[in-house]
Amino acid sequence: MSPAAYLRRLKPDWLRDPKIWRTEALAGLVVGLALIPEAISFSIIAGVDPAVGLFSSFTMAAVVSVFGGRRAMISAATGAVALVIAPLNREHGLGHLVAAVILAGVLQVVLGALGVAKLVRFIPRSVMVGFVNALAILMFLAQIPEVRDVPWAVYPLVVGGLALMVFFPRITRAVPAPLVSIAILTTITVAAGIAVPTVGDKGALPSSLPVPGLPDVPFTLDTLTTIAPYAVAMALVGLMESLMTAKLVDDITDTPSDKTRESVGQGLANIVTGFFGGMGGCAMIGQTMINVKVSGARTRLSTFLAGAFLMVLCVVFGPVVSEIPMAALVAVMIMVTFATFDWHSIAPKTLRRMPAGEIAVMVITVVCVVVTHNLAVGVVVGSITAMVIFAKRVAHVAEVVPVPAPGGGTALYKVTGELFFASSNDIVGRFDYAGDPDKVVIDLSAAHVWDASSVAALDAIETKYAQRGKSVEITGLNHPSADLHARLTGELAGH
């Protein structure tokens, strides 16, 4: 390969193809607009000035666009993080909040380096579907206050915005339909002088860029013990939402992502955000869906531009952005809600074929998220429920079958299935301890021993036969099972 060809391959896709650059830039602009009211709302939840949330969204997007592991995913100030750190800000002030954000970022970097991101593969598909559906419901519910007790003109504006996003793509996809909808509705309301709630009503936009600095707290052990619980909670909630969102984008784009890099990237973004006095954040699935699914973005450029446009719009075009009607952004989020929800998962045909346990896990995940407004709670409860259902199902797979032995002087049992804590206890009662001859052979060639509970169960079987003066021979153990059995047998009694 020639040096020139090699250098061309090193160029990002958006530098090699002007169409990709245009798509990424316009997607970033749409997301930047959509981030403004969201960031202001989350600032209010956290109890900080709106500028803090807006700065956080800028720094999070900019850093993650470089260090994150999932291209085109949007990270910014989020409601989940705001809920976690709001009590800290309320009780101890902004300085402690900022210190907690920096510590949470450090913890995320450490957790990422330790490989905690690999745990996301243990989240079942039913939990993932429930997570997505619950998020769509929450996004829809979040729009209800914006259309309650408002001037009547808001409703036709929302309907008009939805109609534009449905029909405009039939004319051209060169420009994202949400951007067209926002521009047209803003023009109509300003030109006609229609009095409706606007972005400016959410809070004042910043007029200057953030300045880095250290948090205004005493650097003492007392400060550390105060912020540590909130930092740990923020780190875990942020990682969980980010990794789940990354997995969702993987499925949508049919491309892989580096979950470990994403974990470290989220941590670095929070550290930088903390030093700029921000409230921190994590991946935003709603804005990510706007970027990836609605606008068609696929590269890191859109993520960076979302943050950059956010700051430019606030600092340079603040008066113009303040005139954007909230109805336009409500229409965008409603469209995102319908695009995010997995309608196939609730189709009657799907529900008839889906195992009852899978449906239960999905419903439990949705209910937990909607009730608590915390995606992490739903994922944890849903995953635990799925594990319990799986363990119960697998527990019945282990079978003990008596096999006729030649000569009649030996009893032969064949054990099949997976032996672990839920199934091994059941097999103890499957043997005829009183009626069997003096020698008993247990064939485990079709089974696998997974844990200490199974070894203890095999020891119990041997003990019951020994109490009757009979011997037991265990055969057919595969190599891992034999190693575990040899290491633990005879060592578990009496504890």
Coordinates of C-alpha atoms in Angstrom, one line a residue:
M1 CA 0.0 0.0 0.0
S2 CA 1.3 3.4 -1.0
P3 CA 1.9 6.1 1.8
A4 CA -0.9 8.2 0.2
A5 CA -3.4 5.3 0.3
Y6 CA -2.4 4.5 3.9
L7 CA -3.0 8.2 5.0
R8 CA -6.4 8.1 3.2
R9 CA -7.3 5.1 5.3
L10 CA -6.4 6.9 8.5
K11 CA -8.8 9.7 7.8
P12 CA -12.2 9.4 9.6
D13 CA -15.2 8.6 7.4
W14 CA -16.6 12.1 7.7
L15 CA -13.4 13.6 6.2
R16 CA -13.5 11.2 3.3
D17 CA -17.2 11.7 2.4
P18 CA -18.8 15.1 2.4
K19 CA -22.3 13.5 2.7
I20 CA -21.3 11.9 6.0
W21 CA -19.9 15.2 7.2
R22 CA -23.2 16.9 6.4
T23 CA -25.2 14.2 8.1
E24 CA -23.1 14.3 11.2
A25 CA -23.1 18.1 11.4
L26 CA -26.9 18.4 11.0
A27 CA -27.4 15.6 13.5
G28 CA -25.2 17.4 16.0
L29 CA -27.1 20.6 15.5
V30 CA -30.5 18.8 16.2
V31 CA -29.1 17.1 19.3
G32 CA -27.5 20.4 20.5
L33 CA -30.9 22.1 20.3
A34 CA -32.7 19.2 22.1
L35 CA -30.1 19.2 24.8
I36 CA -30.8 22.7 25.9
P37 CA -34.2 22.3 27.6
E38 CA -33.1 18.9 28.9
A39 CA -30.0 20.2 30.6
I40 CA -31.9 23.1 32.1
S41 CA -34.5 20.7 33.5
F42 CA -31.9 18.4 35.0
S43 CA -30.1 21.4 36.5
I44 CA -33.4 22.3 38.3
I45 CA -33.7 18.7 39.6
A46 CA -30.1 18.9 40.9
G47 CA -30.8 22.3 42.5
V48 CA -28.1 24.1 40.5
D49 CA -28.0 27.0 38.1
P50 CA -29.1 26.1 34.5
A51 CA -25.6 27.1 33.3
V52 CA -24.1 24.3 35.3
G53 CA -26.2 21.7 33.4
L54 CA -25.5 23.2 30.1
F55 CA -21.7 23.4 30.7
S56 CA -21.8 19.7 31.9
S57 CA -23.5 18.7 28.6
F58 CA -20.8 20.5 26.6
T59 CA -17.8 19.0 28.4
M60 CA -19.3 15.5 28.7
A61 CA -20.1 15.4 24.9
A62 CA -16.7 16.8 24.0
V63 CA -14.6 14.4 26.1
V64 CA -16.7 11.3 25.3
S65 CA -16.4 12.0 21.6
V66 CA -12.7 11.5 21.9
F67 CA -12.3 8.9 24.6
G68 CA -15.6 7.0 24.5
G69 CA -15.9 3.5 23.2
R70 CA -19.2 3.9 21.3
R71 CA -19.3 6.2 18.3
A72 CA -22.3 8.5 17.8
M73 CA -23.5 8.0 21.4
I74 CA -24.5 11.2 23.2
S75 CA -23.4 11.8 26.8
A76 CA -24.5 14.9 28.8
A77 CA -26.1 15.9 32.0
T78 CA -28.8 13.4 32.9
G79 CA -31.8 13.1 35.1
A80 CA -30.5 9.9 36.8
V81 CA -27.3 11.6 37.9
A82 CA -29.2 14.7 38.9
L83 CA -31.4 12.6 41.2
V84 CA -28.4 11.0 42.8
I85 CA -26.5 14.1 43.6
A86 CA -29.4 16.5 44.4
P87 CA -29.4 15.6 48.1
L88 CA -25.7 16.3 48.3
N89 CA -26.1 19.7 46.8
R90 CA -29.0 20.5 48.9
E91 CA -27.3 19.6 52.2
H92 CA -23.7 20.6 51.5
G93 CA -23.6 23.0 48.5
L94 CA -22.2 23.1 45.0
G95 CA -18.6 22.6 46.1
H96 CA -19.3 19.1 47.5
L97 CA -21.4 18.2 44.4
V98 CA -18.5 19.1 42.1
A99 CA -16.0 17.1 44.3
A100 CA -18.4 14.1 44.1
V101 CA -18.5 14.3 40.3
I102 CA -14.7 14.2 40.1
L103 CA -14.5 11.3 42.5
A104 CA -17.3 9.4 40.6
G105 CA -15.2 9.9 37.4
V106 CA -12.2 8.5 39.1
L107 CA -14.2 5.5 40.3
Q108 CA -15.6 4.9 36.7
V109 CA -12.0 4.9 35.3
V110 CA -11.0 2.4 37.9
L111 CA -14.0 0.2 37.3
G112 CA -13.5 0.4 33.6
A113 CA -9.8 -0.6 34.0
L114 CA -10.9 -3.6 36.1
G115 CA -13.2 -4.8 33.4
V116 CA -16.6 -4.2 35.0
A117 CA -18.0 -3.3 31.6
K118 CA -17.9 -7.0 30.6
L119 CA -20.7 -7.7 33.1
V120 CA -23.1 -6.1 30.6
R121 CA -23.1 -9.3 28.6
F122 CA -25.0 -11.0 31.5
I123 CA -28.0 -8.7 31.1
P124 CA -30.7 -10.8 29.5
R125 CA -32.5 -9.6 26.3
S126 CA -35.8 -9.4 28.1
V127 CA -34.3 -6.9 30.6
M128 CA -32.8 -4.9 27.6
V129 CA -36.2 -4.8 25.9
G130 CA -37.8 -3.7 29.2
F131 CA -35.1 -1.1 29.7
V132 CA -35.8 0.4 26.2
N133 CA -39.6 0.3 26.6
A134 CA -39.4 1.9 30.0
L135 CA -37.2 4.6 28.8
A136 CA -39.6 5.4 26.0
I137 CA -42.4 5.6 28.5
L138 CA -40.4 7.9 30.7
M139 CA -39.5 10.1 27.8
F140 CA -43.2 10.4 26.9
L141 CA -44.3 11.1 30.4
A142 CA -41.7 13.8 30.7
Q143 CA -43.4 15.7 27.9
I144 CA -46.8 15.7 29.6
P145 CA -46.0 18.7 31.9
E146 CA -45.1 20.7 28.7
V147 CA -48.6 20.3 27.3
R148 CA -50.5 20.7 30.5
D149 CA -52.1 24.1 31.4
V150 CA -50.6 25.8 28.4
P151 CA -52.1 28.1 25.7
W152 CA -54.3 26.3 23.1
A153 CA -51.8 27.1 20.4
V154 CA -49.3 24.6 21.8
Y155 CA -51.4 21.6 20.7
P156 CA -51.6 22.4 16.9
L157 CA -47.9 23.3 17.1
V158 CA -47.1 19.8 18.5
V159 CA -49.3 18.1 15.9
G160 CA -47.8 20.2 13.1
G161 CA -44.3 19.3 14.3
L162 CA -45.1 15.6 14.3
A163 CA -46.6 15.9 10.8
L164 CA -43.5 17.6 9.5
M165 CA -41.3 14.8 10.9
V166 CA -43.5 12.1 9.4
F167 CA -43.9 13.5 5.9
F168 CA -40.8 15.6 5.3
P169 CA -38.4 12.6 4.9
R170 CA -40.6 11.6 1.9
I171 CA -39.4 14.8 0.2
T172 CA -35.7 14.6 1.2
R173 CA -33.5 13.1 3.9
A174 CA -30.6 15.5 3.2
V175 CA -31.7 17.6 6.2
P176 CA -32.9 15.9 9.4
A177 CA -36.7 16.3 9.8
P178 CA -36.5 17.3 13.5
L179 CA -34.3 20.3 12.5
V180 CA -36.8 21.4 9.8
S181 CA -39.6 21.0 12.3
I182 CA -37.9 23.2 14.9
A183 CA -37.0 25.8 12.4
I184 CA -40.5 26.1 10.9
L185 CA -42.3 26.1 14.2
T186 CA -40.0 28.7 15.6
T187 CA -40.5 30.9 12.5
I188 CA -44.2 30.6 12.7
T189 CA -44.5 31.5 16.4
V190 CA -42.1 34.5 16.1
A191 CA -43.6 35.8 12.9
A192 CA -47.2 35.5 14.1
G193 CA -46.4 36.6 17.6
I194 CA -47.9 33.5 19.1
A195 CA -47.5 33.5 22.9
V196 CA -46.4 29.9 23.8
P197 CA -43.8 28.6 26.3
T198 CA -40.3 28.8 24.9
V199 CA -36.8 27.5 25.7
G200 CA -36.0 30.8 27.4
D201 CA -38.8 30.2 29.9
K202 CA -36.8 27.3 31.3
G203 CA -34.0 29.4 32.5
A204 CA -31.4 32.0 31.4
L205 CA -28.8 30.7 29.0
P206 CA -25.1 31.3 29.8
S207 CA -23.3 34.1 28.0
S208 CA -19.6 32.9 28.5
L209 CA -17.6 29.7 28.5
P210 CA -16.8 27.8 31.7
V211 CA -13.5 28.3 33.4
P212 CA -11.6 25.3 35.0
G213 CA -10.8 25.3 38.7
L214 CA -10.7 23.1 41.9
P215 CA -13.9 22.5 43.8
D216 CA -14.4 24.9 46.7
V217 CA -14.3 22.3 49.5
P218 CA -11.8 21.6 52.3
F219 CA -9.5 18.7 51.2
T220 CA -10.1 16.6 54.4
L221 CA -11.1 13.1 55.3
D222 CA -14.5 14.4 56.5
T223 CA -15.2 15.8 53.0
L224 CA -14.2 12.4 51.4
T225 CA -16.6 10.5 53.7
T226 CA -19.4 13.0 52.9
I227 CA -19.1 12.7 49.1
A228 CA -18.0 9.1 48.8
P229 CA -21.5 7.5 49.0
Y230 CA -22.9 9.9 46.4
A231 CA -19.9 9.4 44.2
V232 CA -20.2 5.6 44.3
A233 CA -23.9 5.8 43.5
M234 CA -23.3 8.2 40.6
A235 CA -20.5 6.1 39.2
L236 CA -22.6 2.9 39.2
V237 CA -25.7 4.5 37.8
G238 CA -23.8 6.4 35.2
L239 CA -21.9 3.3 34.0
M240 CA -25.0 1.2 33.9
E241 CA -27.0 3.6 31.8
S242 CA -24.0 4.3 29.5
L243 CA -23.3 0.6 28.9
M244 CA -26.9 -0.3 28.3
T245 CA -27.2 2.6 25.9
A246 CA -24.0 1.5 24.1
K247 CA -25.4 -2.0 23.8
L248 CA -28.6 -0.6 22.3
V249 CA -26.7 1.5 19.8
D250 CA -24.6 -1.6 18.9
D251 CA -27.9 -3.4 18.0
I252 CA -29.3 -0.5 16.0
T253 CA -26.2 0.2 14.0
D254 CA -25.0 -3.4 13.8
T255 CA -21.5 -2.4 14.9
P256 CA -19.5 -3.3 18.0
S257 CA -18.2 -0.9 20.6
D258 CA -15.5 -1.1 23.2
K259 CA -17.3 -1.2 26.5
T260 CA -14.2 -0.9 28.6
R261 CA -13.1 2.2 26.7
E262 CA -16.6 3.6 27.1
S263 CA -16.4 3.1 30.9
V264 CA -13.0 4.8 31.1
G265 CA -14.2 7.6 28.7
Q266 CA -17.3 8.3 30.9
G267 CA -15.0 8.5 33.9
L268 CA -12.6 11.0 32.2
A269 CA -15.6 13.0 31.0
N270 CA -16.9 13.3 34.5
I271 CA -13.5 14.3 35.9
V272 CA -13.1 17.0 33.3
T273 CA -16.7 18.2 33.9
G274 CA -16.0 18.3 37.6
F275 CA -13.0 20.5 37.2
F276 CA -15.1 22.9 35.0
G277 CA -17.7 23.1 37.8
G278 CA -20.3 20.8 36.2
M279 CA -22.8 18.4 37.6
G280 CA -21.6 15.4 35.7
G281 CA -23.6 13.0 33.6
C282 CA -23.7 9.9 31.5
A283 CA -25.1 8.6 28.2
M284 CA -28.5 10.0 27.2
I285 CA -30.5 7.4 25.4
G286 CA -33.2 9.9 24.2
Q287 CA -30.7 12.2 22.6
T288 CA -28.7 9.2 21.3
M289 CA -31.8 8.0 19.6
I290 CA -32.3 11.4 18.0
N291 CA -28.6 11.2 16.8
V292 CA -28.5 7.6 15.6
K293 CA -32.0 6.5 14.8
V294 CA -33.7 9.7 13.7
S295 CA -30.8 11.7 12.2
G296 CA -28.7 8.8 11.0
A297 CA -25.4 9.8 12.6
R298 CA -22.7 7.1 12.9
T299 CA -19.4 8.9 13.9
R300 CA -17.7 10.7 16.8
L301 CA -18.1 14.0 15.0
S302 CA -21.8 14.2 15.7
T303 CA -21.2 13.7 19.4
F304 CA -18.5 16.4 19.5
L305 CA -20.6 18.8 17.5
A306 CA -23.7 18.2 19.7
G307 CA -21.7 19.7 22.6
A308 CA -20.0 22.4 20.5
F309 CA -23.3 23.5 18.9
L310 CA -24.9 23.5 22.4
M311 CA -22.3 26.1 23.6
V312 CA -22.4 28.1 20.4
L313 CA -26.2 28.2 20.5
C314 CA -26.2 29.3 24.2
V315 CA -23.3 31.8 24.1
V316 CA -23.6 33.3 20.6
F317 CA -27.2 32.7 19.6
G318 CA -28.8 32.7 23.1
P319 CA -31.6 35.2 22.2
V320 CA -32.6 33.2 19.1
V321 CA -32.5 29.9 20.8
S322 CA -34.6 31.3 23.7
E323 CA -37.4 31.9 21.2
I324 CA -37.7 28.2 20.2
P325 CA -41.2 27.0 21.3
M326 CA -41.1 24.1 23.7
A327 CA -43.9 22.6 21.5
A328 CA -41.3 22.0 18.8
L329 CA -39.0 20.1 21.2
V330 CA -41.9 18.2 22.6
A331 CA -42.8 17.0 19.1
V332 CA -39.2 15.8 18.6
M333 CA -39.2 13.9 21.8
I334 CA -42.6 12.3 21.1
M335 CA -41.3 11.1 17.8
V336 CA -38.2 9.8 19.5
T337 CA -40.4 8.0 22.0
F338 CA -42.3 6.1 19.3
A339 CA -39.0 5.3 17.5
T340 CA -37.4 4.0 20.7
F341 CA -40.2 1.8 21.9
D342 CA -40.0 -1.8 20.8
W343 CA -43.5 -2.3 19.4
H344 CA -42.7 -5.8 18.2
S345 CA -42.1 -6.9 21.9
I346 CA -45.8 -6.3 22.7
A347 CA -47.4 -7.5 19.5
P348 CA -49.9 -10.3 20.2
K349 CA -48.0 -12.7 17.9
T350 CA -44.8 -12.1 19.9
L351 CA -46.5 -12.5 23.3
R352 CA -48.1 -15.8 22.3
R353 CA -44.7 -17.3 21.4
M354 CA -42.7 -15.7 24.2
P355 CA -42.1 -17.8 27.4
A356 CA -44.1 -16.5 30.3
G357 CA -40.9 -15.9 32.3
E358 CA -39.4 -13.7 29.6
I359 CA -42.6 -11.6 29.5
A360 CA -42.6 -11.3 33.3
V361 CA -39.0 -10.1 33.4
M362 CA -39.8 -7.5 30.7
V363 CA -42.9 -6.3 32.6
I364 CA -41.1 -6.2 36.0
T365 CA -38.2 -4.1 34.4
V366 CA -40.7 -1.6 32.9
V367 CA -42.7 -1.3 36.1
C368 CA -39.7 -0.8 38.3
V369 CA -38.2 1.9 36.0
V370 CA -41.5 3.8 35.6
V371 CA -42.3 3.7 39.3
T372 CA -38.9 4.7 40.5
H373 CA -37.9 6.8 37.5
N374 CA -34.5 5.1 37.9
L375 CA -33.3 3.0 35.0
A376 CA -30.6 1.4 37.1
V377 CA -33.2 0.0 39.6
G378 CA -35.2 -1.6 36.8
V379 CA -32.1 -3.2 35.2
V380 CA -30.9 -4.6 38.6
V381 CA -34.4 -5.9 39.6
G382 CA -35.1 -7.3 36.1
S383 CA -31.7 -9.1 36.0
I384 CA -32.2 -10.6 39.4
T385 CA -35.7 -11.8 38.4
A386 CA -34.3 -13.3 35.2
M387 CA -31.6 -15.1 37.2
V388 CA -34.1 -16.6 39.6
I389 CA -36.4 -17.7 36.8
F390 CA -33.4 -19.2 35.0
A391 CA -32.1 -21.0 38.1
K392 CA -35.6 -22.4 38.8
R393 CA -35.9 -23.6 35.2
V394 CA -32.4 -25.2 35.1
A395 CA -32.9 -26.8 38.5
H396 CA -35.4 -29.3 37.0
V397 CA -33.0 -30.3 34.3
A398 CA -30.8 -32.5 36.5
E399 CA -32.1 -36.1 36.5
V400 CA -31.1 -39.3 38.3
V401 CA -31.9 -42.4 36.4
P402 CA -31.3 -46.0 37.8
V403 CA -29.5 -48.1 35.2
P404 CA -29.7 -52.0 35.3
A405 CA -26.2 -53.3 36.2
P406 CA -25.1 -56.8 35.1
G407 CA -24.7 -59.3 37.9
G408 CA -27.0 -57.5 40.3
G409 CA -24.2 -56.9 42.8
T410 CA -23.8 -53.2 41.9
A411 CA -26.3 -50.4 41.7
L412 CA -25.7 -48.0 38.8
Y413 CA -27.2 -44.5 38.6
K414 CA -26.7 -42.1 35.7
V415 CA -26.9 -38.4 36.6
T416 CA -27.6 -35.9 33.7
G417 CA -27.8 -32.1 33.7
E418 CA -26.3 -29.2 35.4
L419 CA -25.5 -29.5 39.1
F420 CA -25.5 -26.3 41.1
F421 CA -27.0 -24.9 44.3
A422 CA -30.6 -25.0 42.9
S423 CA -30.5 -28.5 41.4
S424 CA -28.0 -30.5 43.5
N425 CA -30.1 -30.6 46.7
D426 CA -32.9 -32.3 44.8
I427 CA -30.8 -35.2 43.6
V428 CA -30.0 -36.3 47.2
G429 CA -33.4 -37.9 47.6
R430 CA -33.3 -39.8 44.3
F431 CA -31.3 -42.7 45.6
D432 CA -32.5 -46.0 47.2
Y433 CA -30.1 -45.9 50.2
A434 CA -31.8 -48.9 52.0
G435 CA -32.5 -51.1 49.0
D436 CA -29.3 -50.8 47.0
P437 CA -26.6 -53.4 47.1
D438 CA -23.2 -52.8 48.9
K439 CA -21.6 -51.1 45.9
V440 CA -23.1 -48.1 44.2
V441 CA -21.7 -46.4 41.0
I442 CA -22.8 -42.9 40.2
D443 CA -22.1 -42.0 36.5
L444 CA -21.7 -38.2 36.0
S445 CA -20.4 -38.3 32.4
A446 CA -23.6 -36.5 31.3
A447 CA -23.5 -33.9 34.1
H448 CA -21.4 -30.9 35.2
V449 CA -20.5 -29.9 38.7
W450 CA -20.6 -26.1 39.0
D451 CA -20.3 -25.2 42.7
A452 CA -19.6 -26.2 46.3
S453 CA -23.3 -27.0 46.9
S454 CA -23.1 -29.8 44.3
V455 CA -19.9 -31.2 45.9
A456 CA -21.6 -31.1 49.3
A457 CA -24.6 -32.9 47.9
L458 CA -22.4 -35.7 46.5
D459 CA -20.6 -35.9 49.9
A460 CA -24.1 -36.2 51.5
I461 CA -25.0 -39.1 49.2
E462 CA -21.7 -40.9 50.0
T463 CA -22.3 -40.4 53.7
K464 CA -25.9 -41.8 53.6
Y465 CA -24.6 -44.9 51.9
A466 CA -21.6 -45.2 54.2
Q467 CA -23.9 -45.1 57.3
R468 CA -25.4 -48.3 55.9
G469 CA -22.1 -49.9 55.2
K470 CA -22.1 -49.4 51.5
S471 CA -19.5 -47.8 49.2
V472 CA -20.0 -45.3 46.5
E473 CA -17.8 -44.8 43.3
I474 CA -18.3 -41.6 41.4
T475 CA -17.2 -41.9 37.7
G476 CA -17.3 -39.9 34.5
L477 CA -16.5 -36.5 35.9
N478 CA -15.2 -34.1 33.2
H479 CA -12.0 -32.3 33.9
P480 CA -13.3 -29.1 35.5
S481 CA -15.8 -31.0 37.6
A482 CA -13.2 -33.5 38.7
D483 CA -10.9 -30.6 39.8
L484 CA -13.6 -28.9 41.8
H485 CA -14.7 -32.2 43.4
A486 CA -11.2 -33.2 44.3
R487 CA -10.5 -29.8 45.9
L488 CA -13.7 -29.6 48.0
T489 CA -14.8 -33.2 48.8
G490 CA -14.6 -34.0 52.5
E491 CA -13.9 -30.3 53.3
L492 CA -17.5 -29.0 53.5
A493 CA -19.1 -31.0 56.3
G494 CA -19.6 -29.4 59.6
H495 CA -19.9 -25.8 58.3

